[in-house]
Amino acid sequence: MDRLNGPARLMIVSDLDFTMVDHEDPENVSLLRFNALWEAYYRQDSLLVYSTGRSPTIYKQLRNEKPLLTPDITIMSVGTEIAYGDSMVPDYGWEQCLNLNWDRDIVTQETIKFPQLIPQLDVKIIYSNGTALDVLPKGAGKGQALAYLLKKFKANGRIPRNSLVCGDSGNDAELFTIPEVYGVMVANAQEELLQWRADNAKNNPSIIHSTERCASGIIQAIGKFTLGPNVSPRDIRDFRKGRADIFSPAHEVVKFYLFYERWRHAEVDKSDKLMEDLKSSFYSLGTFVHPSGTEQPMHKCTDIIERLYGDKQGKNYCVWLDRVSTAQIGSDAWLVKFDKWESTSENRLCCLTTVLLTAKKSEDAFTWMHIHQTWLDGFEAKDETIWFL
């Protein structure tokens, strides 16, 4: 939570399975749309919170399977655990709150007797997805965990300017009871959640049922409630015809690597004009440091890109950026850091990437002065020659 100097412009609190992540979308189209939107426009001044029924172990499994962004905060095990950042630092204060009037051994003994269970302890029972049953401390749950976080934000004078909660099943219902938040139930929401809305929030204009599935429904809600930009860079087919008022280092790197993915899929036209524009974006005397440690002039990057045209056509290949951060280090210079991911059918690779950008004086565009990459531990390429940029 200390990443931001003040209140978050927007805080998104989203369930994972069938809300942020669409398990019926093998190409992760909606999730990748959200990723590009978040890293281009929101990462710098907003907070991303996952609120999941998964335990830490199976949450980490999902992160290894899907192109999920790194959240600022993770609420797990249906609101019984809270952790911060990529290192998953536990919130021990929340643990202490839940330990009051709660004996896990007694609960385990009693739940063995289900379905004859008669709640005689200070617990709550949540039924969701038609099959899942969660027995929690009375003070736990996704809604209670979010209320606890908002209380901490308020105590520090950092209450988010806007918050959007997102869910699809019964264990998400509590999220929509928190005052002064916007809410979206995605198009594929379970009947139990839609029934809860009909019974409790039918006339609440701040809670909507989207017409799009999963992460696309979240993007739809951002637009519906006017919470900020809601056009993902992945929805822009030709950046040369895009909005002229978008001029930010974060948008620049997201846009470039999206072009890089499309180029390798042969989804953009290969033209002399495009190659000229690309070459003009790289400082000819700059340096690219490959994660292997080898260095080469920046102008050779364009030669490499030109040779890669269409090499991933028809193949399972995608690129996404995570943890984009920018720092202005001069009147017209920015240092941009991010994790650059590539995923194929065979493996998943990631480099910690640093880019030095300068603004072109005559136009709203950037020059790439320097690129430096190092492997993220555990995601190195066995054959480093398959990694190009």
mmCIF file of C-alpha atoms in Angstrom:
data_model
loop_
_atom_site.group_PDB
_atom_site.id
_atom_site.type_symbol
_atom_site.label_atom_id
_atom_site.label_comp_id
_atom_site.label_asym_id
_atom_site.label_seq_id
_atom_site.Cartn_x
_atom_site.Cartn_y
_atom_site.Cartn_z
ATOM 1 C CA MET A 1 0.000 0.000 0.000
ATOM 2 C CA ASP A 2 3.026 2.274 0.363
ATOM 3 C CA ARG A 3 3.651 2.292 -3.397
ATOM 4 C CA LEU A 4 1.407 5.355 -3.829
ATOM 5 C CA ASN A 5 2.106 8.742 -2.261
ATOM 6 C CA GLY A 6 -1.567 9.554 -1.826
ATOM 7 C CA PRO A 7 -5.071 8.164 -2.340
ATOM 8 C CA ALA A 8 -5.515 5.791 -5.256
ATOM 9 C CA ARG A 9 -7.351 7.252 -8.237
ATOM 10 C CA LEU A 10 -9.142 3.916 -8.634
ATOM 11 C CA MET A 11 -9.109 0.706 -6.641
ATOM 12 C CA ILE A 12 -10.383 -2.418 -8.385
ATOM 13 C CA VAL A 13 -11.266 -5.337 -6.108
ATOM 14 C CA SER A 14 -11.915 -8.403 -8.221
ATOM 15 C CA ASP A 15 -12.631 -12.064 -7.736
ATOM 16 C CA LEU A 16 -10.430 -14.277 -9.915
ATOM 17 C CA ASP A 17 -12.081 -17.452 -11.210
ATOM 18 C CA PHE A 18 -14.699 -16.554 -13.834
ATOM 19 C CA THR A 19 -14.454 -12.855 -12.958
ATOM 20 C CA MET A 20 -10.949 -11.644 -13.795
ATOM 21 C CA VAL A 21 -10.037 -15.010 -15.326
ATOM 22 C CA ASP A 22 -12.259 -16.640 -17.946
ATOM 23 C CA HIS A 23 -11.497 -20.364 -17.886
ATOM 24 C CA GLU A 24 -13.541 -20.784 -21.062
ATOM 25 C CA ASP A 25 -11.216 -18.411 -22.936
ATOM 26 C CA PRO A 26 -8.062 -20.439 -23.711
ATOM 27 C CA GLU A 27 -6.411 -17.472 -25.441
ATOM 28 C CA ASN A 28 -7.083 -15.197 -22.437
ATOM 29 C CA VAL A 29 -8.393 -12.455 -24.712
ATOM 30 C CA SER A 30 -10.381 -10.554 -22.077
ATOM 31 C CA LEU A 31 -7.659 -10.852 -19.434
ATOM 32 C CA LEU A 32 -4.985 -9.561 -21.808
ATOM 33 C CA ARG A 33 -7.283 -6.659 -22.740
ATOM 34 C CA PHE A 34 -7.524 -5.740 -19.067
ATOM 35 C CA ASN A 35 -3.766 -6.122 -18.546
ATOM 36 C CA ALA A 36 -2.938 -3.660 -21.307
ATOM 37 C CA LEU A 37 -5.527 -1.162 -20.054
ATOM 38 C CA TRP A 38 -4.292 -1.343 -16.465
ATOM 39 C CA GLU A 39 -0.582 -1.062 -17.209
ATOM 40 C CA ALA A 40 -1.016 1.733 -19.762
ATOM 41 C CA TYR A 41 -3.347 3.960 -17.749
ATOM 42 C CA TYR A 42 -3.795 2.877 -14.116
ATOM 43 C CA ARG A 43 -0.755 1.158 -12.592
ATOM 44 C CA GLN A 44 0.939 4.464 -11.739
ATOM 45 C CA ASP A 45 -1.746 5.847 -9.446
ATOM 46 C CA SER A 46 -4.296 3.092 -8.760
ATOM 47 C CA LEU A 47 -4.577 -0.149 -6.795
ATOM 48 C CA LEU A 48 -5.349 -3.646 -8.020
ATOM 49 C CA VAL A 49 -6.765 -6.036 -5.424
ATOM 50 C CA TYR A 50 -7.593 -9.706 -5.988
ATOM 51 C CA SER A 51 -10.239 -11.189 -3.710
ATOM 52 C CA THR A 52 -10.376 -14.934 -4.179
ATOM 53 C CA GLY A 53 -11.656 -18.070 -2.542
ATOM 54 C CA ARG A 54 -8.369 -19.751 -3.399
ATOM 55 C CA SER A 55 -5.796 -20.547 -0.737
ATOM 56 C CA PRO A 56 -2.285 -19.076 -1.203
ATOM 57 C CA THR A 57 -1.058 -22.347 -2.713
ATOM 58 C CA ILE A 58 -3.686 -22.700 -5.428
ATOM 59 C CA TYR A 59 -3.678 -18.934 -6.011
ATOM 60 C CA LYS A 60 0.015 -19.200 -6.922
ATOM 61 C CA GLN A 61 -0.820 -22.110 -9.219
ATOM 62 C CA LEU A 62 -3.298 -19.917 -11.087
ATOM 63 C CA ARG A 63 -0.686 -17.187 -11.475
ATOM 64 C CA ASN A 64 1.619 -19.717 -13.098
ATOM 65 C CA GLU A 65 -1.134 -20.817 -15.494
ATOM 66 C CA LYS A 66 -2.666 -17.488 -16.528
ATOM 67 C CA PRO A 67 -1.239 -14.073 -17.528
ATOM 68 C CA LEU A 68 -2.354 -12.409 -14.306
ATOM 69 C CA LEU A 69 -0.909 -9.050 -13.309
ATOM 70 C CA THR A 70 0.811 -8.624 -9.952
ATOM 71 C CA PRO A 71 -1.765 -7.166 -7.549
ATOM 72 C CA ASP A 72 -1.036 -4.618 -4.850
ATOM 73 C CA ILE A 73 -3.104 -6.596 -2.357
ATOM 74 C CA THR A 74 -4.387 -10.178 -2.365
ATOM 75 C CA ILE A 75 -7.363 -11.287 -0.278
ATOM 76 C CA MET A 76 -7.405 -15.095 -0.183
ATOM 77 C CA SER A 77 -9.293 -18.041 1.295
ATOM 78 C CA VAL A 78 -12.646 -16.173 1.075
ATOM 79 C CA GLY A 79 -11.414 -13.192 3.065
ATOM 80 C CA THR A 80 -9.490 -14.986 5.813
ATOM 81 C CA GLU A 81 -6.010 -13.984 4.576
ATOM 82 C CA ILE A 82 -4.644 -10.663 3.328
ATOM 83 C CA ALA A 83 -1.202 -10.209 1.772
ATOM 84 C CA TYR A 84 0.634 -7.304 0.164
ATOM 85 C CA GLY A 85 2.676 -7.052 -3.016
ATOM 86 C CA ASP A 86 4.506 -9.650 -5.051
ATOM 87 C CA SER A 87 6.291 -10.939 -1.937
ATOM 88 C CA MET A 88 2.907 -11.684 -0.326
ATOM 89 C CA VAL A 89 3.611 -10.022 3.039
ATOM 90 C CA PRO A 90 0.854 -11.162 5.455
ATOM 91 C CA ASP A 91 -1.377 -8.711 7.304
ATOM 92 C CA TYR A 92 -0.954 -9.962 10.859
ATOM 93 C CA GLY A 93 -3.402 -7.373 12.167
ATOM 94 C CA TRP A 94 -6.164 -9.024 10.138
ATOM 95 C CA GLU A 95 -5.155 -12.437 11.484
ATOM 96 C CA GLN A 96 -5.480 -11.135 15.034
ATOM 97 C CA CYS A 97 -8.955 -9.781 14.287
ATOM 98 C CA LEU A 98 -10.096 -13.176 13.036
ATOM 99 C CA ASN A 99 -8.561 -15.172 15.878
ATOM 100 C CA LEU A 100 -11.032 -13.675 18.350
ATOM 101 C CA ASN A 101 -13.722 -16.265 19.235
ATOM 102 C CA TRP A 102 -12.388 -18.706 16.648
ATOM 103 C CA ASP A 103 -11.042 -22.220 17.226
ATOM 104 C CA ARG A 104 -10.105 -23.922 13.968
ATOM 105 C CA ASP A 105 -9.928 -27.395 15.559
ATOM 106 C CA ILE A 106 -13.482 -27.184 16.835
ATOM 107 C CA VAL A 107 -14.748 -25.993 13.457
ATOM 108 C CA THR A 108 -12.984 -28.873 11.715
ATOM 109 C CA GLN A 109 -14.561 -31.383 14.070
ATOM 110 C CA GLU A 110 -18.036 -29.951 13.582
ATOM 111 C CA THR A 111 -17.926 -29.642 9.785
ATOM 112 C CA ILE A 112 -17.151 -33.354 9.499
ATOM 113 C CA LYS A 113 -20.750 -33.906 10.577
ATOM 114 C CA PHE A 114 -22.158 -31.909 7.653
ATOM 115 C CA PRO A 115 -24.969 -31.842 6.416
ATOM 116 C CA GLN A 116 -26.304 -32.132 9.962
ATOM 117 C CA LEU A 117 -24.151 -29.153 10.968
ATOM 118 C CA ILE A 118 -25.919 -26.769 13.344
ATOM 119 C CA PRO A 119 -23.934 -23.508 13.657
ATOM 120 C CA GLN A 120 -23.185 -23.138 17.362
ATOM 121 C CA LEU A 121 -19.855 -21.372 16.965
ATOM 122 C CA ASP A 122 -19.161 -17.794 15.996
ATOM 123 C CA VAL A 123 -19.024 -18.692 12.289
ATOM 124 C CA LYS A 124 -20.617 -17.886 8.944
ATOM 125 C CA ILE A 125 -21.399 -20.335 6.152
ATOM 126 C CA ILE A 126 -21.158 -19.204 2.520
ATOM 127 C CA TYR A 127 -22.520 -21.278 -0.369
ATOM 128 C CA SER A 128 -21.356 -20.476 -3.892
ATOM 129 C CA ASN A 129 -20.955 -21.845 -7.423
ATOM 130 C CA GLY A 130 -23.608 -24.446 -6.689
ATOM 131 C CA THR A 131 -20.993 -26.702 -5.061
ATOM 132 C CA ALA A 132 -18.654 -24.740 -2.754
ATOM 133 C CA LEU A 133 -19.296 -24.425 0.979
ATOM 134 C CA ASP A 134 -17.078 -22.175 3.096
ATOM 135 C CA VAL A 135 -17.159 -22.136 6.913
ATOM 136 C CA LEU A 136 -15.484 -18.938 8.130
ATOM 137 C CA PRO A 137 -14.980 -16.931 11.297
ATOM 138 C CA LYS A 138 -17.944 -14.604 11.802
ATOM 139 C CA GLY A 139 -15.772 -11.568 11.124
ATOM 140 C CA ALA A 140 -14.266 -12.981 7.942
ATOM 141 C CA GLY A 141 -15.425 -12.932 4.336
ATOM 142 C CA LYS A 142 -14.523 -10.925 1.271
ATOM 143 C CA GLY A 143 -16.650 -7.975 2.337
ATOM 144 C CA GLN A 144 -15.236 -7.843 5.859
ATOM 145 C CA ALA A 145 -11.684 -8.021 4.520
ATOM 146 C CA LEU A 146 -12.368 -5.129 2.150
ATOM 147 C CA ALA A 147 -13.991 -3.105 4.957
ATOM 148 C CA TYR A 148 -10.866 -3.691 7.054
ATOM 149 C CA LEU A 149 -8.633 -2.432 4.225
ATOM 150 C CA LEU A 150 -10.775 0.654 3.673
ATOM 151 C CA LYS A 151 -10.599 1.402 7.395
ATOM 152 C CA LYS A 152 -6.792 1.242 7.208
ATOM 153 C CA PHE A 153 -6.785 3.524 4.167
ATOM 154 C CA LYS A 154 -9.021 6.019 5.957
ATOM 155 C CA ALA A 155 -6.790 6.036 9.043
ATOM 156 C CA ASN A 156 -3.840 6.941 6.813
ATOM 157 C CA GLY A 157 -5.765 9.571 4.846
ATOM 158 C CA ARG A 158 -5.566 7.447 1.693
ATOM 159 C CA ILE A 159 -9.120 6.339 1.001
ATOM 160 C CA PRO A 160 -9.353 5.611 -2.771
ATOM 161 C CA ARG A 161 -11.202 8.228 -4.786
ATOM 162 C CA ASN A 162 -13.240 5.483 -6.470
ATOM 163 C CA SER A 163 -13.549 1.747 -5.833
ATOM 164 C CA LEU A 164 -14.998 -0.911 -8.129
ATOM 165 C CA VAL A 165 -15.821 -4.394 -6.820
ATOM 166 C CA CYS A 166 -16.248 -7.268 -9.285
ATOM 167 C CA GLY A 167 -17.639 -10.772 -8.848
ATOM 168 C CA ASP A 168 -19.549 -13.708 -10.257
ATOM 169 C CA SER A 169 -20.664 -15.991 -7.406
ATOM 170 C CA GLY A 170 -22.215 -16.192 -3.954
ATOM 171 C CA ASN A 171 -19.011 -15.679 -2.000
ATOM 172 C CA ASP A 172 -18.627 -12.301 -3.779
ATOM 173 C CA ALA A 173 -21.981 -10.948 -2.538
ATOM 174 C CA GLU A 174 -20.463 -9.312 0.551
ATOM 175 C CA LEU A 175 -18.284 -7.119 -1.658
ATOM 176 C CA PHE A 176 -21.407 -5.407 -2.969
ATOM 177 C CA THR A 177 -22.597 -4.507 0.545
ATOM 178 C CA ILE A 178 -19.703 -2.116 1.170
ATOM 179 C CA PRO A 179 -20.991 1.488 1.127
ATOM 180 C CA GLU A 180 -19.861 3.972 -1.501
ATOM 181 C CA VAL A 181 -18.332 1.476 -3.932
ATOM 182 C CA TYR A 182 -19.316 0.731 -7.493
ATOM 183 C CA GLY A 183 -19.985 -2.873 -8.377
ATOM 184 C CA VAL A 184 -20.164 -5.104 -11.435
ATOM 185 C CA MET A 185 -21.535 -8.614 -11.630
ATOM 186 C CA VAL A 186 -20.069 -9.972 -14.841
ATOM 187 C CA ALA A 187 -22.299 -11.327 -17.612
ATOM 188 C CA ASN A 188 -21.519 -14.928 -16.671
ATOM 189 C CA ALA A 189 -22.412 -14.431 -12.986
ATOM 190 C CA GLN A 190 -23.962 -17.365 -11.113
ATOM 191 C CA GLU A 191 -27.695 -17.367 -10.450
ATOM 192 C CA GLU A 192 -27.140 -17.157 -6.676
ATOM 193 C CA LEU A 193 -25.395 -13.775 -7.060
ATOM 194 C CA LEU A 194 -27.997 -12.430 -9.471
ATOM 195 C CA GLN A 195 -30.698 -13.497 -7.028
ATOM 196 C CA TRP A 196 -28.890 -11.659 -4.252
ATOM 197 C CA ARG A 197 -28.884 -8.545 -6.434
ATOM 198 C CA ALA A 198 -32.597 -8.914 -7.143
ATOM 199 C CA ASP A 199 -33.310 -9.240 -3.413
ATOM 200 C CA ASN A 200 -30.890 -6.611 -2.105
ATOM 201 C CA ALA A 201 -29.674 -4.187 -4.772
ATOM 202 C CA LYS A 202 -32.189 -4.177 -7.608
ATOM 203 C CA ASN A 203 -32.628 -0.394 -7.490
ATOM 204 C CA ASN A 204 -29.012 0.468 -6.746
ATOM 205 C CA PRO A 205 -27.602 2.271 -9.822
ATOM 206 C CA SER A 206 -24.053 1.746 -8.541
ATOM 207 C CA ILE A 207 -24.289 -2.037 -9.030
ATOM 208 C CA ILE A 208 -24.679 -3.356 -12.558
ATOM 209 C CA HIS A 209 -24.891 -6.695 -14.345
ATOM 210 C CA SER A 210 -22.540 -6.350 -17.316
ATOM 211 C CA THR A 211 -23.280 -7.675 -20.773
ATOM 212 C CA GLU A 212 -19.693 -8.892 -21.248
ATOM 213 C CA ARG A 213 -17.920 -11.813 -19.624
ATOM 214 C CA CYS A 214 -15.201 -11.719 -16.994
ATOM 215 C CA ALA A 215 -12.452 -9.084 -17.410
ATOM 216 C CA SER A 216 -14.267 -7.547 -20.383
ATOM 217 C CA GLY A 217 -17.189 -6.923 -18.044
ATOM 218 C CA ILE A 218 -14.836 -5.104 -15.662
ATOM 219 C CA ILE A 219 -13.648 -2.871 -18.501
ATOM 220 C CA GLN A 220 -17.285 -2.247 -19.422
ATOM 221 C CA ALA A 221 -18.031 -1.148 -15.840
ATOM 222 C CA ILE A 222 -15.088 1.282 -15.833
ATOM 223 C CA GLY A 223 -16.719 2.996 -18.798
ATOM 224 C CA LYS A 224 -20.261 2.784 -17.421
ATOM 225 C CA PHE A 225 -19.298 4.534 -14.180
ATOM 226 C CA THR A 226 -16.857 6.947 -15.895
ATOM 227 C CA LEU A 227 -13.986 5.846 -13.665
ATOM 228 C CA GLY A 228 -11.259 6.517 -16.243
ATOM 229 C CA PRO A 229 -10.011 5.312 -19.637
ATOM 230 C CA ASN A 230 -11.890 2.201 -20.783
ATOM 231 C CA VAL A 231 -10.439 1.554 -24.237
ATOM 232 C CA SER A 232 -7.716 -1.048 -23.954
ATOM 233 C CA PRO A 233 -4.659 -0.580 -26.178
ATOM 234 C CA ARG A 234 -5.478 -4.081 -27.436
ATOM 235 C CA ASP A 235 -8.693 -2.692 -28.889
ATOM 236 C CA ILE A 236 -6.748 -0.211 -31.053
ATOM 237 C CA ARG A 237 -5.756 -1.896 -34.295
ATOM 238 C CA ASP A 238 -3.665 0.932 -35.753
ATOM 239 C CA PHE A 239 -1.845 3.116 -33.236
ATOM 240 C CA ARG A 240 -0.960 5.625 -35.931
ATOM 241 C CA LYS A 241 -4.666 6.486 -36.070
ATOM 242 C CA GLY A 242 -5.106 6.444 -32.298
ATOM 243 C CA ARG A 243 -5.761 9.330 -29.928
ATOM 244 C CA ALA A 244 -3.202 12.100 -30.305
ATOM 245 C CA ASP A 245 -3.642 13.208 -26.674
ATOM 246 C CA ILE A 246 -2.228 9.977 -25.222
ATOM 247 C CA PHE A 247 1.359 10.796 -24.403
ATOM 248 C CA SER A 248 2.786 8.810 -21.507
ATOM 249 C CA PRO A 249 5.802 6.559 -21.036
ATOM 250 C CA ALA A 250 3.634 3.719 -19.684
ATOM 251 C CA HIS A 251 1.364 3.830 -22.720
ATOM 252 C CA GLU A 252 4.431 3.934 -24.977
ATOM 253 C CA VAL A 253 5.958 0.685 -23.718
ATOM 254 C CA VAL A 254 2.604 -1.142 -23.639
ATOM 255 C CA LYS A 255 1.893 0.030 -27.179
ATOM 256 C CA PHE A 256 5.317 -1.007 -28.468
ATOM 257 C CA TYR A 257 5.232 -4.548 -27.107
ATOM 258 C CA LEU A 258 1.675 -5.015 -28.306
ATOM 259 C CA PHE A 259 2.927 -4.029 -31.759
ATOM 260 C CA TYR A 260 5.829 -6.493 -31.284
ATOM 261 C CA GLU A 261 3.364 -9.323 -30.594
ATOM 262 C CA ARG A 262 1.190 -8.417 -33.586
ATOM 263 C CA TRP A 263 4.246 -8.089 -35.818
ATOM 264 C CA ARG A 264 5.353 -11.608 -34.982
ATOM 265 C CA HIS A 265 1.811 -12.860 -35.592
ATOM 266 C CA ALA A 266 1.818 -10.997 -38.955
ATOM 267 C CA GLU A 267 -1.300 -9.120 -37.822
ATOM 268 C CA VAL A 268 0.046 -5.779 -39.056
ATOM 269 C CA ASP A 269 1.085 -4.915 -42.591
ATOM 270 C CA LYS A 270 4.791 -5.029 -43.285
ATOM 271 C CA SER A 271 5.526 -1.768 -45.078
ATOM 272 C CA ASP A 272 8.516 0.451 -45.716
ATOM 273 C CA LYS A 273 6.757 3.363 -43.992
ATOM 274 C CA LEU A 274 6.188 1.324 -40.837
ATOM 275 C CA MET A 275 9.835 0.247 -40.743
ATOM 276 C CA GLU A 276 10.944 3.858 -41.205
ATOM 277 C CA ASP A 277 8.753 4.934 -38.290
ATOM 278 C CA LEU A 278 10.147 2.125 -36.174
ATOM 279 C CA LYS A 279 13.755 3.015 -36.954
ATOM 280 C CA SER A 280 13.095 6.647 -36.089
ATOM 281 C CA SER A 281 11.878 5.521 -32.638
ATOM 282 C CA PHE A 282 15.258 4.004 -31.712
ATOM 283 C CA TYR A 283 18.310 6.140 -30.951
ATOM 284 C CA SER A 284 20.958 4.838 -33.346
ATOM 285 C CA LEU A 285 23.811 5.285 -30.845
ATOM 286 C CA GLY A 286 21.896 3.734 -27.960
ATOM 287 C CA THR A 287 22.515 0.282 -26.498
ATOM 288 C CA PHE A 288 20.360 -2.818 -26.038
ATOM 289 C CA VAL A 289 21.566 -5.144 -23.271
ATOM 290 C CA HIS A 290 20.223 -8.658 -23.837
ATOM 291 C CA PRO A 291 19.390 -10.715 -20.712
ATOM 292 C CA SER A 292 22.369 -12.912 -21.584
ATOM 293 C CA GLY A 293 24.566 -9.869 -20.935
ATOM 294 C CA THR A 294 25.544 -9.243 -24.553
ATOM 295 C CA GLU A 295 25.289 -5.678 -25.859
ATOM 296 C CA GLN A 296 24.425 -4.396 -29.294
ATOM 297 C CA PRO A 297 23.601 -1.024 -30.886
ATOM 298 C CA MET A 298 19.954 -0.008 -30.747
ATOM 299 C CA HIS A 299 19.740 0.291 -34.523
ATOM 300 C CA LYS A 300 20.225 -3.467 -34.755
ATOM 301 C CA CYS A 301 16.972 -3.963 -32.838
ATOM 302 C CA THR A 302 15.031 -2.863 -35.900
ATOM 303 C CA ASP A 303 16.957 -5.334 -38.053
ATOM 304 C CA ILE A 304 16.022 -8.102 -35.610
ATOM 305 C CA ILE A 305 12.369 -7.063 -35.567
ATOM 306 C CA GLU A 306 12.235 -6.973 -39.354
ATOM 307 C CA ARG A 307 13.484 -10.569 -39.559
ATOM 308 C CA LEU A 308 10.909 -11.755 -36.997
ATOM 309 C CA TYR A 309 7.884 -10.773 -39.070
ATOM 310 C CA GLY A 310 5.311 -13.568 -38.994
ATOM 311 C CA ASP A 311 7.511 -16.093 -37.174
ATOM 312 C CA LYS A 312 4.677 -16.740 -34.664
ATOM 313 C CA GLN A 313 1.842 -16.689 -37.192
ATOM 314 C CA GLY A 314 -0.773 -19.294 -36.306
ATOM 315 C CA LYS A 315 1.032 -20.169 -33.064
ATOM 316 C CA ASN A 316 0.075 -19.761 -29.425
ATOM 317 C CA TYR A 317 2.146 -16.709 -28.529
ATOM 318 C CA CYS A 318 1.389 -13.621 -26.474
ATOM 319 C CA VAL A 319 3.251 -10.757 -24.803
ATOM 320 C CA TRP A 320 2.177 -8.725 -21.799
ATOM 321 C CA LEU A 321 3.768 -6.238 -19.411
ATOM 322 C CA ASP A 322 3.435 -6.203 -15.631
ATOM 323 C CA ARG A 323 4.428 -3.788 -12.855
ATOM 324 C CA VAL A 324 5.079 -0.842 -15.192
ATOM 325 C CA SER A 325 6.591 2.074 -13.274
ATOM 326 C CA THR A 326 7.847 5.389 -14.627
ATOM 327 C CA ALA A 327 10.103 8.084 -13.211
ATOM 328 C CA GLN A 328 10.829 11.397 -14.887
ATOM 329 C CA ILE A 329 14.581 11.975 -14.597
ATOM 330 C CA GLY A 330 14.839 15.131 -16.699
ATOM 331 C CA SER A 331 12.725 17.707 -18.483
ATOM 332 C CA ASP A 332 12.229 15.333 -21.391
ATOM 333 C CA ALA A 333 13.531 11.958 -20.115
ATOM 334 C CA TRP A 334 11.855 9.040 -18.359
ATOM 335 C CA LEU A 335 13.076 5.780 -16.890
ATOM 336 C CA VAL A 336 10.492 3.009 -17.341
ATOM 337 C CA LYS A 337 10.729 -0.331 -15.540
ATOM 338 C CA PHE A 338 8.521 -3.373 -16.062
ATOM 339 C CA ASP A 339 8.340 -7.140 -16.309
ATOM 340 C CA LYS A 340 8.105 -8.221 -19.930
ATOM 341 C CA TRP A 341 6.447 -11.625 -20.348
ATOM 342 C CA GLU A 342 6.272 -13.952 -23.317
ATOM 343 C CA SER A 343 4.145 -17.084 -23.349
ATOM 344 C CA THR A 344 4.094 -19.904 -25.877
ATOM 345 C CA SER A 345 2.702 -23.431 -25.859
ATOM 346 C CA GLU A 346 6.086 -24.660 -24.652
ATOM 347 C CA ASN A 347 7.115 -22.202 -21.954
ATOM 348 C CA ARG A 348 6.751 -18.875 -20.208
ATOM 349 C CA LEU A 349 9.643 -16.413 -20.065
ATOM 350 C CA CYS A 350 10.107 -13.094 -18.273
ATOM 351 C CA CYS A 351 12.701 -10.325 -18.211
ATOM 352 C CA LEU A 352 13.037 -7.402 -15.831
ATOM 353 C CA THR A 353 13.263 -4.551 -18.323
ATOM 354 C CA THR A 354 14.468 -0.966 -17.997
ATOM 355 C CA VAL A 355 13.969 1.526 -20.828
ATOM 356 C CA LEU A 356 15.251 5.087 -21.123
ATOM 357 C CA LEU A 357 12.874 7.256 -23.152
ATOM 358 C CA THR A 358 13.190 10.847 -24.305
ATOM 359 C CA ALA A 359 10.480 13.022 -25.786
ATOM 360 C CA LYS A 360 10.802 14.110 -29.384
ATOM 361 C CA LYS A 361 10.716 17.896 -29.440
ATOM 362 C CA SER A 362 8.714 18.323 -32.623
ATOM 363 C CA GLU A 363 5.967 15.771 -31.925
ATOM 364 C CA ASP A 364 4.149 13.852 -29.196
ATOM 365 C CA ALA A 365 6.349 10.790 -29.487
ATOM 366 C CA PHE A 366 9.275 9.119 -27.747
ATOM 367 C CA THR A 367 12.747 7.992 -28.687
ATOM 368 C CA TRP A 368 13.994 4.737 -27.171
ATOM 369 C CA MET A 369 17.502 5.559 -25.978
ATOM 370 C CA HIS A 370 18.484 2.433 -24.071
ATOM 371 C CA ILE A 371 17.055 -0.999 -23.156
ATOM 372 C CA HIS A 372 18.448 -3.243 -20.439
ATOM 373 C CA GLN A 373 17.021 -6.692 -19.636
ATOM 374 C CA THR A 374 17.796 -9.333 -17.009
ATOM 375 C CA TRP A 375 16.064 -12.661 -16.447
ATOM 376 C CA LEU A 376 13.453 -12.977 -13.737
ATOM 377 C CA ASP A 377 14.460 -15.848 -11.463
ATOM 378 C CA GLY A 378 12.745 -19.055 -12.505
ATOM 379 C CA PHE A 379 11.665 -17.757 -15.912
ATOM 380 C CA GLU A 380 14.942 -17.834 -17.854
ATOM 381 C CA ALA A 381 15.204 -19.275 -21.358
ATOM 382 C CA LYS A 382 17.232 -22.467 -21.559
ATOM 383 C CA ASP A 383 18.205 -21.372 -25.037
ATOM 384 C CA GLU A 384 18.822 -17.613 -24.747
ATOM 385 C CA THR A 385 18.899 -17.190 -28.532
ATOM 386 C CA ILE A 386 15.081 -17.511 -28.649
ATOM 387 C CA TRP A 387 14.698 -14.212 -26.744
ATOM 388 C CA PHE A 388 15.054 -11.180 -28.962
ATOM 389 C CA LEU A 389 13.690 -8.032 -27.310
#
